[in-house]
Coordinates of C-alpha atoms in Angstrom, one line a residue:
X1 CA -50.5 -15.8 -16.2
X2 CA -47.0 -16.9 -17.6
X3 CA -45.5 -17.4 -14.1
X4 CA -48.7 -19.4 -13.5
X5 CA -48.2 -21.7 -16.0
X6 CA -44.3 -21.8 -15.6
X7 CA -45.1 -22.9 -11.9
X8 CA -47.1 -25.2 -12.8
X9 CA -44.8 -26.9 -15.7
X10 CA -42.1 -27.1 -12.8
X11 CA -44.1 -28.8 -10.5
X12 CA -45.3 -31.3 -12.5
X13 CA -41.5 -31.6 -13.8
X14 CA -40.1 -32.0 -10.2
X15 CA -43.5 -34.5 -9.7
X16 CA -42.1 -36.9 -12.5
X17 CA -38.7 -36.8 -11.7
X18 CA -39.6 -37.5 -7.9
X19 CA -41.9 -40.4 -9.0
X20 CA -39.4 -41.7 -11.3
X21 CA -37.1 -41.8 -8.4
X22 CA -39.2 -44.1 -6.2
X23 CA -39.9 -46.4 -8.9
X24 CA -43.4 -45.9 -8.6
X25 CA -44.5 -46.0 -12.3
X26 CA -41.7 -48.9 -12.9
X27 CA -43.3 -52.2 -13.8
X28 CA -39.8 -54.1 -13.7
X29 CA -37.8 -53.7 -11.3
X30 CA -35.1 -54.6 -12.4
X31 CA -35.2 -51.5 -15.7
X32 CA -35.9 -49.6 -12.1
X33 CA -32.8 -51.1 -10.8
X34 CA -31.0 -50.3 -14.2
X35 CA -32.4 -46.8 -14.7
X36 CA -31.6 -45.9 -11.6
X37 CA -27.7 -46.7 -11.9
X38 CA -27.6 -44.9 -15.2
X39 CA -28.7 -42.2 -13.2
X40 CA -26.8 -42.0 -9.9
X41 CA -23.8 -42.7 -11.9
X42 CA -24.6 -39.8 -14.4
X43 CA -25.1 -37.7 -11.6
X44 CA -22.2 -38.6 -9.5
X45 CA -20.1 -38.1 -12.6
X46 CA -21.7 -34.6 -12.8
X47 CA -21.6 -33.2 -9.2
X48 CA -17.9 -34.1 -8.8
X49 CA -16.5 -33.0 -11.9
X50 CA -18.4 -29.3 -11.3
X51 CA -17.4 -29.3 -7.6
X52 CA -13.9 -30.3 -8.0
X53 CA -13.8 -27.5 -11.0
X54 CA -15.5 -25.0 -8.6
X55 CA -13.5 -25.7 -5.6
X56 CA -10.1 -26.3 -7.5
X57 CA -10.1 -22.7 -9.2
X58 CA -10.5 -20.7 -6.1
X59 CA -8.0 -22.7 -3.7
X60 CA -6.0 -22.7 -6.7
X61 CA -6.0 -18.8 -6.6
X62 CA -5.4 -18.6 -3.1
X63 CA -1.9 -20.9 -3.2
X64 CA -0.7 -18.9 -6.0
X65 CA -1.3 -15.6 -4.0
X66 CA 0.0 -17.1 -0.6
X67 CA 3.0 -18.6 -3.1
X68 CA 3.4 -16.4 -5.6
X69 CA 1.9 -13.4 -6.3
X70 CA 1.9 -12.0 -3.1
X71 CA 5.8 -12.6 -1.9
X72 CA 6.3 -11.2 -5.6
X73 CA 4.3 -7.6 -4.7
X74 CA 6.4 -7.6 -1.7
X75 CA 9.5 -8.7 -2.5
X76 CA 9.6 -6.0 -5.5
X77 CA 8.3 -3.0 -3.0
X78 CA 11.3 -3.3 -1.1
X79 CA 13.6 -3.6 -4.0
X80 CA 12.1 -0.5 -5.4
X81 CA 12.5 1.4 -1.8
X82 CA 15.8 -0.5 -1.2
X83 CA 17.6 1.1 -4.6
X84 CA 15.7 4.4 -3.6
X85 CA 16.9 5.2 -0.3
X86 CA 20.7 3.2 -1.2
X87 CA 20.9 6.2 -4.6
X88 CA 19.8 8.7 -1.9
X89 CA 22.5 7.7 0.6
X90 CA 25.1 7.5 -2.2
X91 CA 24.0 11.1 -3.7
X92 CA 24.1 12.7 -0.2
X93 CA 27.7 11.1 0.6
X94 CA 29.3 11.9 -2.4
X95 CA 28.0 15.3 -2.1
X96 CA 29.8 15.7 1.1
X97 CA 32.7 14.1 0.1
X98 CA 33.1 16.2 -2.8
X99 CA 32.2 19.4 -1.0
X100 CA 34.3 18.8 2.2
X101 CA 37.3 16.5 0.9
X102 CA 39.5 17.4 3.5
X103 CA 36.5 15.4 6.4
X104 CA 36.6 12.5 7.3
X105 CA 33.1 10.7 5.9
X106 CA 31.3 10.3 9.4
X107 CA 27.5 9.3 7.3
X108 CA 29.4 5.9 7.1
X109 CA 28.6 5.5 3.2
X110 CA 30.3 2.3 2.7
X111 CA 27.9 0.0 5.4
X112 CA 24.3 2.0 5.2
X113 CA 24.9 1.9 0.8
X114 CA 26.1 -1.7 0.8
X115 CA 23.2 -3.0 3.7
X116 CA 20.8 -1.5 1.2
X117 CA 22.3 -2.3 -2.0
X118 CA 22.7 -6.1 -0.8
X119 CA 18.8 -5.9 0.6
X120 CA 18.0 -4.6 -3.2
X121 CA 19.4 -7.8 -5.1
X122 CA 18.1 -10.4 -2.3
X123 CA 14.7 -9.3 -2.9
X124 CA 14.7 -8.8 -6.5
X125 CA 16.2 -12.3 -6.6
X126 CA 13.3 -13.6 -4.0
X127 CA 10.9 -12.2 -6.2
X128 CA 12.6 -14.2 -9.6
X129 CA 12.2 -17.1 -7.4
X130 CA 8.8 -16.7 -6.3
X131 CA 8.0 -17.8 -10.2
X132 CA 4.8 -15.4 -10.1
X133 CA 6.6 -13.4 -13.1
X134 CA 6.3 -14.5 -16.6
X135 CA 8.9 -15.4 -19.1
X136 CA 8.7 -11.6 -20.3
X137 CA 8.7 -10.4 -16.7
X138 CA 11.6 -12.5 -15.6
X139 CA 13.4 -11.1 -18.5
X140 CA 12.5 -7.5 -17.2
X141 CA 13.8 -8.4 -14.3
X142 CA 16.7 -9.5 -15.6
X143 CA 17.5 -6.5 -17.0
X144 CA 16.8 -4.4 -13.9
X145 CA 19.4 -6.9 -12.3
X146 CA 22.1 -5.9 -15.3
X147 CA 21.1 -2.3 -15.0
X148 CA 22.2 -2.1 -11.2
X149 CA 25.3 -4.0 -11.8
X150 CA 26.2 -1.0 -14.1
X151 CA 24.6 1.7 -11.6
X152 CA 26.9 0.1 -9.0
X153 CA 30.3 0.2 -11.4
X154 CA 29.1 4.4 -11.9
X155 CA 28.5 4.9 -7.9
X156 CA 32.1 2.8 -7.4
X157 CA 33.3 4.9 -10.0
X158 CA 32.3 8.5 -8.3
X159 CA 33.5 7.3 -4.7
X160 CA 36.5 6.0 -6.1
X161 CA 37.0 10.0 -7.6
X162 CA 35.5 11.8 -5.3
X163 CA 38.7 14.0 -5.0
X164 CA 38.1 14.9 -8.8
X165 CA 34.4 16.7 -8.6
X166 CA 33.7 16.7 -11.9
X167 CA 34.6 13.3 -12.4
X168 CA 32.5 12.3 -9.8
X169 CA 29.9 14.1 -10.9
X170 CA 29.6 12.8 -13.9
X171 CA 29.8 9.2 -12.5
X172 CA 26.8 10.3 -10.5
X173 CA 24.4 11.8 -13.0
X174 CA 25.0 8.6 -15.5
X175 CA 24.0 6.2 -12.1
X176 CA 21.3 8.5 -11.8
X177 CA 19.7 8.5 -15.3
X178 CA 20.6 4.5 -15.1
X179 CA 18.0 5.2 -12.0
X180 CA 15.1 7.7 -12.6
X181 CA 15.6 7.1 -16.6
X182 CA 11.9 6.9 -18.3
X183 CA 11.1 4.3 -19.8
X184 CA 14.1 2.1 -19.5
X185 CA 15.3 3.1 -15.3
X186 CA 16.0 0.9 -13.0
X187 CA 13.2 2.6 -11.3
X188 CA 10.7 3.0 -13.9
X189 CA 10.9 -1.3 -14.6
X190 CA 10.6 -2.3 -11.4
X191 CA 7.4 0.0 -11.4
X192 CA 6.3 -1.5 -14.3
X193 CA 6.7 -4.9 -12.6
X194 CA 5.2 -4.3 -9.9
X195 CA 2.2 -2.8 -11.4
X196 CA 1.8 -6.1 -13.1
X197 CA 2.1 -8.3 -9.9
X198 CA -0.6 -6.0 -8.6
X199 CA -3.1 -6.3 -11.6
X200 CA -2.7 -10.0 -11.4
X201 CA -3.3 -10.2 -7.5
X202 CA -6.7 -8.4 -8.6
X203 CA -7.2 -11.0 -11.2
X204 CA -6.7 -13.5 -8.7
X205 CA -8.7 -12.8 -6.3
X206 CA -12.1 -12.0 -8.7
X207 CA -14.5 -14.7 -8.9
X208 CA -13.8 -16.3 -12.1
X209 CA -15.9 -17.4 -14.6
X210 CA -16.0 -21.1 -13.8
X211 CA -16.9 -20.9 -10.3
X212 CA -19.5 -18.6 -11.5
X213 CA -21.0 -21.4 -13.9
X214 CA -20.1 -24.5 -12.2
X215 CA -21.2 -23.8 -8.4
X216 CA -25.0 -23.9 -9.5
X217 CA -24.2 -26.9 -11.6
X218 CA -22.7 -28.4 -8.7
X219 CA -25.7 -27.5 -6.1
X220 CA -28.5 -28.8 -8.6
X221 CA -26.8 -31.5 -9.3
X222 CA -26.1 -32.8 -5.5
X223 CA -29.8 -32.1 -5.2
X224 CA -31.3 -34.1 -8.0
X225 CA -28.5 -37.1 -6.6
X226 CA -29.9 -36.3 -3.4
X227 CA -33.6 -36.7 -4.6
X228 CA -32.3 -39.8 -6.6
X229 CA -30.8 -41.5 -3.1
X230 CA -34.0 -41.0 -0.8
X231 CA -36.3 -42.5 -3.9
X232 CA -34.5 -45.2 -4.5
X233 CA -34.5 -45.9 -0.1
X234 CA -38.3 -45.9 -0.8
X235 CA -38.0 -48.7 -3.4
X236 CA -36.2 -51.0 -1.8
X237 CA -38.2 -50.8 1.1
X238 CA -41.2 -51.1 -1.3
X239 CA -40.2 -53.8 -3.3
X240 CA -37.5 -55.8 -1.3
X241 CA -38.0 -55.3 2.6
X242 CA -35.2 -53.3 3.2
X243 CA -35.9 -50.7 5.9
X244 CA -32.0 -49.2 4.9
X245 CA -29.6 -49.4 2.4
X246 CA -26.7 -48.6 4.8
X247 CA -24.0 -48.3 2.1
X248 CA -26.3 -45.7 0.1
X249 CA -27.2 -44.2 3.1
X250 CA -23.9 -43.1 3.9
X251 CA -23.2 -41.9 0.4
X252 CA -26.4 -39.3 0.9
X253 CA -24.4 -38.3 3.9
X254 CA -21.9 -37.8 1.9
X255 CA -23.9 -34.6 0.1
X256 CA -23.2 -33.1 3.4
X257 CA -20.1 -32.3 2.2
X258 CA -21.6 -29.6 -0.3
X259 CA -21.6 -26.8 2.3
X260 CA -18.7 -27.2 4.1
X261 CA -16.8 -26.8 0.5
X262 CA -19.6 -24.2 -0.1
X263 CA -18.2 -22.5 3.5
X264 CA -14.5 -23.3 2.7
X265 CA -14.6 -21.3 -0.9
X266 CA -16.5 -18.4 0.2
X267 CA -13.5 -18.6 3.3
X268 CA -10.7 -18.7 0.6
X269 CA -12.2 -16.3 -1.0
X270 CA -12.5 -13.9 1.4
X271 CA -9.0 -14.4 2.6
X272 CA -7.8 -13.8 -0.8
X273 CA -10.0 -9.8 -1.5
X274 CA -8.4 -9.4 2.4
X275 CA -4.8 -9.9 1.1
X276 CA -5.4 -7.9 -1.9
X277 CA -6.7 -4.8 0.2
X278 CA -3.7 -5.3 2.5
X279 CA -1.5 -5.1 -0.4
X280 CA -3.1 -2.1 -1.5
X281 CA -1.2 -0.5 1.4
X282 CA 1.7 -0.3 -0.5
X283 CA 2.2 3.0 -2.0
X284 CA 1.5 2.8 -5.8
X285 CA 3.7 1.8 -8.3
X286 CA 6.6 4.9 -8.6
X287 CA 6.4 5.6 -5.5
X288 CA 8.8 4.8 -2.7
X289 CA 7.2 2.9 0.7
X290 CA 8.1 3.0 3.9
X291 CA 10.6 -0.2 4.5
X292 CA 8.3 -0.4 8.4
X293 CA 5.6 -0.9 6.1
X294 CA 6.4 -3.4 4.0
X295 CA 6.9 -5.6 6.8
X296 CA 3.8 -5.0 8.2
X297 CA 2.4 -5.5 5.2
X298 CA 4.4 -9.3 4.6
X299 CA 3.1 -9.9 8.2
X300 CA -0.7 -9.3 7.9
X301 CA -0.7 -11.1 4.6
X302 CA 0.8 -14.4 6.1
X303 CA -1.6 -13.9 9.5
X304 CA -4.5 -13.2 7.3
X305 CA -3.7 -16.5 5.1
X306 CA -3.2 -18.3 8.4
X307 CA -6.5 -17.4 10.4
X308 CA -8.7 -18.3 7.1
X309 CA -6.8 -21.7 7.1
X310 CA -5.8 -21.0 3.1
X311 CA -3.7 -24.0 3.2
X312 CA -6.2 -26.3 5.0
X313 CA -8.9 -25.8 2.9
X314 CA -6.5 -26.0 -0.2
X315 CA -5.5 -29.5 0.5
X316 CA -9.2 -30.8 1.3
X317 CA -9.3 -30.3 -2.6
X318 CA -7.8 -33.9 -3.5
X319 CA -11.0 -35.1 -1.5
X320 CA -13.1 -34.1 -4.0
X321 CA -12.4 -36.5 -6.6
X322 CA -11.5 -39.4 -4.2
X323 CA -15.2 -38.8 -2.6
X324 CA -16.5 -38.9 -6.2
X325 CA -14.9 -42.4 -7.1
X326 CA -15.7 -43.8 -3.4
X327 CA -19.6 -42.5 -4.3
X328 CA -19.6 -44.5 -7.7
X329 CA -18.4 -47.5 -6.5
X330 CA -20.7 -47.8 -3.7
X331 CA -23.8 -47.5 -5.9
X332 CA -22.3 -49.9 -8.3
X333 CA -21.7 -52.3 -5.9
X334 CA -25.3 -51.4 -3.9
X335 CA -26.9 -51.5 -7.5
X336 CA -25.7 -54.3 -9.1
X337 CA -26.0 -56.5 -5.8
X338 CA -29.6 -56.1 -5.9
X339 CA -29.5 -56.6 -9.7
X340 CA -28.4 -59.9 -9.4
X341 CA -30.6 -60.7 -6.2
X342 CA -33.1 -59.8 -8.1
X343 CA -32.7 -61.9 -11.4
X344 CA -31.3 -64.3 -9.7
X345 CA -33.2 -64.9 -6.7
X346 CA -31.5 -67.4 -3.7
X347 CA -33.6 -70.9 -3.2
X348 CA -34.7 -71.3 0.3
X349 CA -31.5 -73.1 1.6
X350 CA -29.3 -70.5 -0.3
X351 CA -27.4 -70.7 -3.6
X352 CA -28.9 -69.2 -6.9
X353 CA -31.9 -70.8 -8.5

Protein backbone atom coordinates (compact mmCIF):
# COMPACT_ATOMS: atom_id res chain seq x y z
CA UNK A 1 0.00 0.00 0.00
CA UNK A 2 2.85 2.45 0.82
CA UNK A 3 4.73 1.71 -2.47
CA UNK A 4 1.40 2.28 -4.07
CA UNK A 5 0.99 5.58 -2.88
CA UNK A 6 4.74 6.45 -3.18
CA UNK A 7 4.35 5.50 -6.97
CA UNK A 8 1.72 7.35 -7.28
CA UNK A 9 3.23 10.69 -5.48
CA UNK A 10 6.23 10.30 -7.98
CA UNK A 11 4.23 10.20 -10.90
CA UNK A 12 2.28 12.95 -10.36
CA UNK A 13 5.71 14.74 -9.22
CA UNK A 14 7.45 13.82 -12.58
CA UNK A 15 3.74 14.91 -14.24
CA UNK A 16 4.20 18.56 -12.84
CA UNK A 17 7.60 18.99 -13.46
CA UNK A 18 7.10 17.65 -17.14
CA UNK A 19 4.08 20.02 -17.59
CA UNK A 20 5.88 22.85 -16.11
CA UNK A 21 8.53 22.17 -18.64
CA UNK A 22 6.38 22.71 -21.72
CA UNK A 23 4.82 25.69 -20.43
CA UNK A 24 1.54 24.17 -20.57
CA UNK A 25 -0.11 25.68 -17.46
CA UNK A 26 1.90 29.11 -18.16
CA UNK A 27 -0.48 31.98 -18.95
CA UNK A 28 2.53 34.43 -19.76
CA UNK A 29 4.87 33.55 -21.68
CA UNK A 30 7.19 35.51 -20.99
CA UNK A 31 7.25 34.32 -16.67
CA UNK A 32 7.46 30.86 -19.00
CA UNK A 33 10.34 32.35 -20.69
CA UNK A 34 11.79 33.68 -17.24
CA UNK A 35 11.10 30.51 -15.25
CA UNK A 36 12.54 28.58 -17.51
CA UNK A 37 16.08 30.42 -17.56
CA UNK A 38 15.99 30.39 -13.74
CA UNK A 39 15.88 26.86 -14.32
CA UNK A 40 18.19 25.74 -17.02
CA UNK A 41 20.72 28.01 -15.54
CA UNK A 42 20.19 26.38 -12.01
CA UNK A 43 20.54 23.20 -13.45
CA UNK A 44 23.42 23.82 -15.72
CA UNK A 45 25.14 25.34 -12.61
CA UNK A 46 24.26 21.96 -10.84
CA UNK A 47 25.18 19.20 -13.38
CA UNK A 48 28.69 20.78 -14.05
CA UNK A 49 29.84 21.54 -10.77
CA UNK A 50 28.87 17.63 -9.62
CA UNK A 51 30.30 16.25 -12.81
CA UNK A 52 33.45 18.15 -12.78
CA UNK A 53 33.66 17.15 -8.91
CA UNK A 54 32.98 13.49 -9.86
CA UNK A 55 35.15 13.31 -12.79
CA UNK A 56 38.07 15.49 -11.32
CA UNK A 57 38.60 13.22 -8.08
CA UNK A 58 39.12 9.92 -9.91
CA UNK A 59 41.46 11.24 -12.84
CA UNK A 60 42.92 13.18 -10.15
CA UNK A 61 43.72 9.73 -8.48
CA UNK A 62 44.84 8.17 -11.40
CA UNK A 63 47.73 11.07 -12.28
CA UNK A 64 48.93 10.88 -8.84
CA UNK A 65 49.31 7.00 -9.03
CA UNK A 66 50.80 7.14 -12.69
CA UNK A 67 53.01 10.35 -11.15
CA UNK A 68 53.48 9.60 -7.87
CA UNK A 69 52.60 6.98 -5.96
CA UNK A 70 53.37 4.37 -8.11
CA UNK A 71 57.13 5.41 -9.28
CA UNK A 72 57.42 5.96 -5.33
CA UNK A 73 56.39 1.95 -4.52
CA UNK A 74 58.83 1.10 -7.08
CA UNK A 75 61.49 3.22 -6.77
CA UNK A 76 61.73 2.25 -2.84
CA UNK A 77 61.42 -1.73 -3.79
CA UNK A 78 64.56 -1.57 -5.52
CA UNK A 79 66.29 0.52 -2.99
CA UNK A 80 65.30 -1.83 -0.30
CA UNK A 81 66.61 -4.98 -2.63
CA UNK A 82 69.45 -2.77 -3.92
CA UNK A 83 71.07 -2.19 -0.14
CA UNK A 84 70.05 -5.99 0.47
CA UNK A 85 71.86 -7.77 -2.04
CA UNK A 86 75.00 -4.69 -1.99
CA UNK A 87 75.35 -5.72 2.41
CA UNK A 88 75.19 -9.27 1.14
CA UNK A 89 77.96 -8.82 -1.43
CA UNK A 90 80.00 -6.82 1.06
CA UNK A 91 79.54 -9.49 3.96
CA UNK A 92 80.46 -12.37 1.67
CA UNK A 93 83.73 -10.46 0.29
CA UNK A 94 84.96 -9.38 3.35
CA UNK A 95 84.48 -12.80 4.69
CA UNK A 96 86.80 -14.08 2.14
CA UNK A 97 89.09 -11.48 2.32
CA UNK A 98 89.53 -11.88 5.88
CA UNK A 99 89.60 -15.71 5.76
CA UNK A 100 92.01 -16.04 2.75
CA UNK A 101 94.15 -12.73 2.86
CA UNK A 102 96.85 -14.09 1.02
CA UNK A 103 94.01 -14.46 -2.49
CA UNK A 104 93.59 -12.33 -4.65
CA UNK A 105 89.62 -11.13 -4.39
CA UNK A 106 88.38 -12.75 -7.67
CA UNK A 107 84.16 -11.89 -6.43
CA UNK A 108 85.25 -8.43 -7.80
CA UNK A 109 83.80 -6.61 -4.56
CA UNK A 110 84.73 -3.21 -5.57
CA UNK A 111 82.29 -3.01 -9.06
CA UNK A 112 79.18 -5.58 -8.10
CA UNK A 113 79.07 -3.35 -4.29
CA UNK A 114 79.46 -0.01 -5.86
CA UNK A 115 76.87 -0.91 -9.13
CA UNK A 116 74.47 -1.71 -6.34
CA UNK A 117 75.30 0.82 -3.82
CA UNK A 118 75.05 3.64 -6.65
CA UNK A 119 71.47 1.80 -7.89
CA UNK A 120 70.41 2.16 -4.03
CA UNK A 121 70.87 6.16 -3.72
CA UNK A 122 69.47 6.86 -7.50
CA UNK A 123 66.33 5.25 -6.53
CA UNK A 124 65.86 6.46 -3.19
CA UNK A 125 66.51 9.90 -4.66
CA UNK A 126 63.90 9.06 -7.68
CA UNK A 127 61.53 8.24 -5.11
CA UNK A 128 62.21 11.93 -3.06
CA UNK A 129 61.50 13.33 -6.32
CA UNK A 130 58.55 11.59 -7.20
CA UNK A 131 56.95 14.05 -4.28
CA UNK A 132 54.42 11.11 -3.38
CA UNK A 133 56.12 11.24 0.26
CA UNK A 134 55.03 13.67 2.83
CA UNK A 135 56.99 16.17 4.66
CA UNK A 136 57.44 13.44 7.47
CA UNK A 137 58.18 10.82 4.92
CA UNK A 138 60.76 12.90 3.05
CA UNK A 139 62.39 13.39 6.38
CA UNK A 140 62.41 9.51 6.78
CA UNK A 141 63.90 9.35 3.88
CA UNK A 142 66.24 11.62 4.61
CA UNK A 143 67.46 9.80 7.30
CA UNK A 144 67.70 6.45 5.52
CA UNK A 145 69.95 8.61 3.03
CA UNK A 146 72.31 9.75 6.20
CA UNK A 147 72.20 6.26 7.61
CA UNK A 148 73.87 4.68 4.37
CA UNK A 149 76.31 7.42 4.09
CA UNK A 150 77.53 6.09 7.60
CA UNK A 151 76.94 2.21 6.59
CA UNK A 152 79.17 3.03 3.64
CA UNK A 153 82.14 4.88 5.92
CA UNK A 154 81.77 1.22 8.22
CA UNK A 155 81.87 -1.16 4.99
CA UNK A 156 85.04 1.37 3.67
CA UNK A 157 86.27 0.98 6.96
CA UNK A 158 86.29 -3.05 7.11
CA UNK A 159 87.66 -3.29 3.43
CA UNK A 160 90.12 -0.86 4.15
CA UNK A 161 91.25 -3.50 7.34
CA UNK A 162 90.49 -6.41 6.06
CA UNK A 163 94.14 -7.62 7.02
CA UNK A 164 93.14 -6.89 10.73
CA UNK A 165 90.01 -9.41 11.28
CA UNK A 166 88.82 -8.20 14.14
CA UNK A 167 88.89 -4.77 13.04
CA UNK A 168 87.08 -5.60 10.18
CA UNK A 169 84.77 -7.40 11.92
CA UNK A 170 83.75 -5.00 13.95
CA UNK A 171 83.37 -2.45 11.10
CA UNK A 172 81.04 -5.07 9.67
CA UNK A 173 78.72 -5.90 12.53
CA UNK A 174 78.14 -1.84 13.24
CA UNK A 175 77.20 -1.56 9.09
CA UNK A 176 75.12 -4.32 9.83
CA UNK A 177 73.06 -3.18 12.86
CA UNK A 178 73.13 0.40 10.87
CA UNK A 179 71.20 -2.31 8.35
CA UNK A 180 68.90 -4.94 9.98
CA UNK A 181 68.64 -2.47 13.24
CA UNK A 182 64.80 -2.51 14.53
CA UNK A 183 63.24 0.15 14.56
CA UNK A 184 65.66 2.72 13.44
CA UNK A 185 67.64 0.22 10.19
CA UNK A 186 68.23 1.35 7.12
CA UNK A 187 66.17 -1.59 6.31
CA UNK A 188 63.41 -1.41 8.71
CA UNK A 189 62.54 2.64 7.35
CA UNK A 190 62.55 1.93 4.05
CA UNK A 191 60.01 -0.80 5.03
CA UNK A 192 58.12 1.49 6.87
CA UNK A 193 58.07 3.75 3.77
CA UNK A 194 57.17 1.70 1.65
CA UNK A 195 54.31 0.26 3.53
CA UNK A 196 53.01 3.74 3.49
CA UNK A 197 53.26 4.32 -0.32
CA UNK A 198 51.42 1.00 -0.51
CA UNK A 199 48.45 1.98 1.96
CA UNK A 200 48.11 5.20 0.00
CA UNK A 201 48.04 3.47 -3.56
CA UNK A 202 44.94 1.51 -1.83
CA UNK A 203 43.57 4.75 -0.78
CA UNK A 204 43.87 5.90 -4.12
CA UNK A 205 42.43 3.72 -5.94
CA UNK A 206 38.99 3.24 -3.65
CA UNK A 207 36.10 5.03 -4.74
CA UNK A 208 35.97 7.97 -2.67
CA UNK A 209 33.31 9.57 -1.01
CA UNK A 210 32.51 12.36 -3.47
CA UNK A 211 32.25 10.33 -6.51
CA UNK A 212 30.03 8.27 -4.48
CA UNK A 213 27.62 11.30 -3.68
CA UNK A 214 28.09 13.46 -6.61
CA UNK A 215 27.77 10.91 -9.67
CA UNK A 216 23.86 10.49 -8.94
CA UNK A 217 23.71 14.24 -8.44
CA UNK A 218 25.31 14.58 -11.65
CA UNK A 219 22.91 11.89 -13.59
CA UNK A 220 19.58 13.38 -12.09
CA UNK A 221 20.52 16.43 -12.70
CA UNK A 222 21.53 16.09 -16.59
CA UNK A 223 18.18 14.34 -16.67
CA UNK A 224 15.87 16.92 -15.21
CA UNK A 225 18.10 19.68 -17.72
CA UNK A 226 17.45 17.19 -20.29
CA UNK A 227 13.55 17.09 -19.46
CA UNK A 228 13.93 20.93 -19.14
CA UNK A 229 15.53 21.25 -22.91
CA UNK A 230 12.87 18.99 -24.84
CA UNK A 231 9.87 21.06 -22.90
CA UNK A 232 10.92 24.08 -23.63
CA UNK A 233 11.45 22.80 -27.78
CA UNK A 234 7.68 22.10 -27.31
CA UNK A 235 6.94 25.68 -26.28
CA UNK A 236 8.41 27.42 -28.78
CA UNK A 237 6.98 25.46 -31.22
CA UNK A 238 3.69 26.03 -29.43
CA UNK A 239 3.73 29.45 -28.82
CA UNK A 240 6.27 31.02 -31.52
CA UNK A 241 6.47 28.64 -34.71
CA UNK A 242 9.69 27.39 -34.20
CA UNK A 243 9.90 23.84 -35.41
CA UNK A 244 13.85 23.97 -33.66
CA UNK A 245 15.74 25.88 -31.51
CA UNK A 246 19.11 24.88 -33.16
CA UNK A 247 21.36 26.48 -30.54
CA UNK A 248 19.37 24.58 -27.55
CA UNK A 249 19.36 21.71 -29.61
CA UNK A 250 22.82 21.31 -29.67
CA UNK A 251 23.29 22.04 -25.97
CA UNK A 252 20.76 18.68 -25.31
CA UNK A 253 23.43 17.01 -27.45
CA UNK A 254 25.57 18.11 -25.34
CA UNK A 255 24.12 15.67 -22.36
CA UNK A 256 25.61 13.10 -24.53
CA UNK A 257 28.62 13.72 -23.00
CA UNK A 258 27.36 12.17 -19.55
CA UNK A 259 28.31 8.59 -20.55
CA UNK A 260 31.25 8.90 -22.26
CA UNK A 261 32.70 10.63 -18.82
CA UNK A 262 30.40 7.96 -17.19
CA UNK A 263 32.70 5.25 -19.45
CA UNK A 264 35.94 7.29 -19.02
CA UNK A 265 35.76 7.10 -14.96
CA UNK A 266 34.74 3.60 -14.62
CA UNK A 267 38.01 3.19 -17.28
CA UNK A 268 40.32 5.18 -14.91
CA UNK A 269 39.11 3.46 -12.39
CA UNK A 270 39.71 0.31 -13.46
CA UNK A 271 43.19 1.04 -14.59
CA UNK A 272 43.94 2.37 -11.21
CA UNK A 273 42.56 -1.31 -8.85
CA UNK A 274 44.79 -3.00 -12.09
CA UNK A 275 47.93 -1.08 -11.04
CA UNK A 276 47.36 -1.58 -7.43
CA UNK A 277 47.02 -5.49 -7.88
CA UNK A 278 50.15 -5.30 -10.07
CA UNK A 279 51.89 -3.62 -7.31
CA UNK A 280 50.88 -6.13 -4.97
CA UNK A 281 53.47 -8.27 -6.74
CA UNK A 282 55.99 -6.86 -4.88
CA UNK A 283 56.99 -8.95 -1.99
CA UNK A 284 55.70 -7.27 1.22
CA UNK A 285 57.22 -4.72 3.05
CA UNK A 286 60.65 -6.46 4.84
CA UNK A 287 61.11 -8.48 2.39
CA UNK A 288 63.64 -8.41 -0.35
CA UNK A 289 62.16 -8.80 -4.30
CA UNK A 290 63.59 -10.02 -7.02
CA UNK A 291 65.40 -6.93 -9.00
CA UNK A 292 63.73 -9.07 -12.61
CA UNK A 293 60.63 -8.29 -10.88
CA UNK A 294 60.56 -5.03 -10.17
CA UNK A 295 61.05 -4.25 -13.61
CA UNK A 296 58.35 -6.22 -14.74
CA UNK A 297 56.41 -4.82 -12.38
CA UNK A 298 57.50 -0.73 -13.52
CA UNK A 299 56.65 -2.14 -16.99
CA UNK A 300 53.04 -3.48 -16.60
CA UNK A 301 52.13 -0.46 -14.53
CA UNK A 302 53.09 2.06 -17.33
CA UNK A 303 51.47 -0.50 -20.19
CA UNK A 304 48.40 -0.87 -18.06
CA UNK A 305 48.16 3.11 -17.58
CA UNK A 306 48.80 3.35 -21.36
CA UNK A 307 46.11 0.81 -22.78
CA UNK A 308 43.31 2.47 -20.40
CA UNK A 309 44.34 5.91 -21.92
CA UNK A 310 44.92 7.36 -18.07
CA UNK A 311 46.31 10.42 -19.47
CA UNK A 312 43.70 10.92 -22.15
CA UNK A 313 40.83 10.70 -20.16
CA UNK A 314 42.66 12.94 -17.52
CA UNK A 315 42.98 15.90 -19.71
CA UNK A 316 39.32 15.65 -21.15
CA UNK A 317 38.71 16.92 -17.44
CA UNK A 318 39.27 20.84 -18.25
CA UNK A 319 36.16 20.14 -20.78
CA UNK A 320 34.00 19.87 -18.10
CA UNK A 321 33.79 23.24 -16.89
CA UNK A 322 34.40 24.95 -20.36
CA UNK A 323 31.15 22.72 -21.60
CA UNK A 324 29.36 24.08 -18.56
CA UNK A 325 30.02 27.88 -19.34
CA UNK A 326 29.55 27.21 -23.28
CA UNK A 327 25.91 25.54 -21.99
CA UNK A 328 24.97 28.70 -19.94
CA UNK A 329 25.70 31.07 -22.39
CA UNK A 330 23.83 29.52 -25.05
CA UNK A 331 20.56 29.44 -23.03
CA UNK A 332 21.13 32.91 -22.00
CA UNK A 333 21.59 34.10 -25.28
CA UNK A 334 18.59 31.56 -26.69
CA UNK A 335 16.43 32.84 -23.62
CA UNK A 336 16.85 36.17 -23.51
CA UNK A 337 16.52 36.54 -27.47
CA UNK A 338 13.14 35.34 -27.27
CA UNK A 339 12.52 37.47 -24.12
CA UNK A 340 12.99 40.46 -25.96
CA UNK A 341 11.16 39.14 -29.19
CA UNK A 342 8.62 38.57 -27.14
CA UNK A 343 8.10 41.97 -25.27
CA UNK A 344 9.21 43.62 -27.85
CA UNK A 345 7.61 42.29 -30.79
CA UNK A 346 9.17 43.55 -34.61
CA UNK A 347 6.54 45.78 -36.75
CA UNK A 348 5.84 44.31 -40.08
CA UNK A 349 8.79 46.10 -41.98
CA UNK A 350 11.16 45.28 -38.95
CA UNK A 351 12.42 47.42 -36.09
CA UNK A 352 10.82 47.15 -32.54
CA UNK A 353 7.34 48.50 -31.96
Amino acid sequence: MIRQSTRRALGRSLLRFWRSATGVDSASTAGYLRRQLVWLLALTALAVSALFSAYHEVHRDTAAISDRTGPAVVELARAHTALRLAHATAAQHLANLTQHPDRPDILSFGEEYTSLLTEARQSLDRADRTNALNREDRQSLRIVSGLVDGYVKRIDGAWKQYDRPKLSRANLGYATTMMYEKPSGVLRRLADLQSKQGAALDRQQEWGIAPRLTWPVAALSCLLLGVRLVGIQFFLRRRFRLRLSIPLAAVTLLLAALPVLAYGTWQAHDCQAEVRDIAARLEPAGRPTAQDTIDEVESDMHETLARGNAGEWARVTLFVPLAGVLMAGVVLWTLRSHLAEYTYPRKPGGGRR
